[in-house]
Coordinates of C-alpha atoms in Angstrom, one line a residue:
M17 CA 9.3 -96.4 -51.7
L18 CA 10.9 -95.5 -48.3
F19 CA 11.2 -91.3 -47.8
R20 CA 13.6 -90.0 -44.7
S21 CA 12.7 -86.7 -43.1
A22 CA 15.3 -83.8 -42.4
S23 CA 15.3 -81.2 -40.0
V24 CA 17.0 -77.8 -41.1
T25 CA 17.1 -74.9 -39.1
I26 CA 17.3 -71.3 -40.7
N27 CA 18.2 -68.2 -39.4
D28 CA 17.3 -64.8 -39.8
T29 CA 20.1 -62.8 -40.9
S30 CA 18.0 -60.0 -41.2
R31 CA 18.3 -58.8 -38.1
A32 CA 20.8 -57.1 -36.4
P33 CA 22.1 -59.0 -33.5
A34 CA 21.2 -57.6 -30.5
P35 CA 23.7 -54.8 -28.7
P36 CA 25.7 -55.8 -25.8
T37 CA 24.9 -54.8 -22.6
P38 CA 26.3 -51.5 -21.0
T39 CA 27.7 -51.9 -17.8
Y40 CA 28.4 -48.9 -15.1
A41 CA 30.9 -48.3 -12.1
V42 CA 30.9 -46.0 -9.5
L43 CA 34.6 -46.0 -8.4
P44 CA 35.0 -43.3 -5.4
S45 CA 39.1 -42.7 -4.5
A46 CA 38.4 -43.7 -1.1
A47 CA 36.2 -46.1 0.9
A48 CA 36.5 -43.8 3.7
I49 CA 37.5 -40.4 4.6
N50 CA 38.2 -37.8 6.8
E51 CA 36.5 -34.2 6.8
G52 CA 38.4 -31.6 5.4
L53 CA 39.8 -34.0 2.3
A54 CA 39.2 -34.2 -1.3
L55 CA 37.2 -37.4 -2.5
T56 CA 37.5 -38.4 -6.3
T57 CA 34.6 -40.0 -8.2
T58 CA 35.3 -41.9 -11.2
V59 CA 32.8 -43.5 -13.4
S60 CA 33.6 -46.4 -15.7
T61 CA 31.9 -47.7 -18.3
T62 CA 31.5 -50.2 -21.4
N63 CA 29.3 -50.6 -23.9
V64 CA 28.0 -46.8 -23.8
A65 CA 29.0 -44.2 -26.4
T66 CA 31.5 -41.8 -26.5
G67 CA 29.4 -38.5 -25.6
T68 CA 26.7 -40.1 -23.7
V69 CA 26.1 -37.9 -20.4
L70 CA 25.0 -39.4 -17.3
Y71 CA 24.0 -37.9 -14.1
W72 CA 25.0 -38.5 -10.4
A73 CA 23.8 -37.7 -7.3
L74 CA 25.1 -37.6 -3.4
S75 CA 22.8 -38.4 -0.4
G76 CA 23.3 -39.9 2.8
T77 CA 21.6 -39.8 6.2
G78 CA 22.5 -36.2 7.3
I79 CA 24.3 -35.3 4.2
T80 CA 23.6 -32.1 2.9
A81 CA 25.3 -29.4 0.9
A82 CA 27.0 -27.8 4.2
D83 CA 28.7 -31.5 4.2
F84 CA 31.2 -29.9 1.3
S85 CA 33.3 -27.1 0.8
A86 CA 33.8 -27.8 -2.6
G87 CA 31.3 -29.7 -5.1
A88 CA 27.3 -29.9 -5.6
L89 CA 24.7 -32.8 -4.4
T90 CA 24.2 -33.2 -7.9
G91 CA 25.9 -33.2 -11.2
S92 CA 26.5 -34.5 -14.8
G93 CA 29.4 -35.8 -17.2
T94 CA 30.1 -37.1 -20.5
V95 CA 31.7 -40.3 -21.1
G96 CA 35.0 -40.0 -23.1
A97 CA 36.7 -42.1 -25.5
T98 CA 38.1 -44.3 -22.4
G99 CA 34.4 -45.0 -21.4
Q100 CA 34.9 -42.7 -18.4
F101 CA 34.6 -39.6 -16.5
S102 CA 35.5 -38.1 -13.0
F103 CA 34.2 -35.4 -10.6
S104 CA 35.8 -34.2 -7.2
H105 CA 34.3 -32.8 -3.9
T106 CA 36.1 -31.6 -0.5
L107 CA 34.3 -32.4 2.1
A108 CA 33.6 -29.5 4.4
N109 CA 35.7 -29.7 7.8
D110 CA 33.1 -27.6 9.9
L111 CA 34.2 -29.1 13.1
L112 CA 31.0 -29.9 14.2
T113 CA 30.9 -33.3 16.5
E114 CA 28.5 -34.9 13.4
G115 CA 29.7 -38.6 14.5
V116 CA 30.5 -40.9 11.3
E117 CA 28.3 -40.7 8.0
T118 CA 27.9 -42.9 4.9
L119 CA 28.1 -40.8 1.7
Q120 CA 26.0 -42.7 -0.8
I121 CA 26.9 -41.9 -5.2
K122 CA 24.4 -42.9 -7.6
L123 CA 24.6 -42.6 -11.3
Y124 CA 21.2 -42.1 -13.6
S125 CA 20.7 -42.4 -17.1
D126 CA 18.1 -39.1 -17.0
A127 CA 18.6 -35.6 -15.7
A128 CA 15.3 -35.9 -13.8
R129 CA 17.6 -38.9 -12.0
T130 CA 14.8 -41.7 -12.0
V131 CA 16.6 -44.4 -13.5
Q132 CA 19.5 -45.7 -11.5
V133 CA 22.1 -47.2 -13.8
G134 CA 24.9 -49.5 -11.9
T135 CA 25.5 -49.9 -8.1
T136 CA 25.3 -47.7 -5.8
A137 CA 28.7 -46.9 -3.8
S138 CA 29.5 -46.2 -0.3
V139 CA 32.0 -43.9 1.4
T140 CA 32.4 -43.4 5.6
I141 CA 33.1 -40.0 6.5
N142 CA 35.1 -39.7 9.6
D143 CA 34.3 -36.9 11.9
P144 CA 37.9 -35.7 13.3
S145 CA 36.2 -33.2 15.4
R146 CA 35.0 -36.0 17.6
A147 CA 37.0 -36.4 20.6
P148 CA 37.6 -40.2 21.2
A149 CA 36.3 -42.2 24.0
P150 CA 38.1 -42.4 27.3
P151 CA 39.5 -45.8 27.8
P152 CA 37.0 -47.6 30.0
P153 CA 38.2 -47.8 34.1
T154 CA 39.8 -50.4 35.6
Y155 CA 39.5 -51.5 39.0
A156 CA 41.9 -54.0 41.0
V157 CA 40.7 -55.8 44.4
L158 CA 44.0 -56.2 46.5
P159 CA 43.7 -58.4 49.5
S160 CA 45.6 -57.5 52.4
A161 CA 47.2 -60.9 52.6
A162 CA 48.1 -63.7 50.3
A163 CA 46.9 -66.5 52.9
I164 CA 45.0 -66.5 55.9
N165 CA 44.1 -68.7 58.9
E166 CA 40.5 -69.8 59.7
G167 CA 38.9 -66.8 62.1
L168 CA 41.1 -64.0 61.2
A169 CA 40.4 -60.9 59.4
L170 CA 40.9 -60.3 56.0

């Protein structure tokens, strides 16, 4: 008597499929902005439940609360039905010559701001109080003659 063997895969249907992976995007309204103007940041999510609270923080070298005439360095927002929320800041036109600064916007899933979600967004803050650099000096060498015979002075 001959026997044949066969393989059968048994799927475990008692377990729920893994939930979809959430995504987070931090989208500032400008990549570069002058002091004195408003900046709106939109947080866009997918696979994040409506009503979820997310926390944001602004930082960067030399960035302090004094850099803003409206808005705080930290805050939170609630994910709406469209998967988004926004927050705004107005950059202080402080008339101090600070040079260009880079603002970083980070998003967190916890109020302690220890678990960052998404990637950090960066915005260049231009300093309009800074006078433009003067043009570099130019020099010209002008001979007294275009052609000269040997032995003569130029």
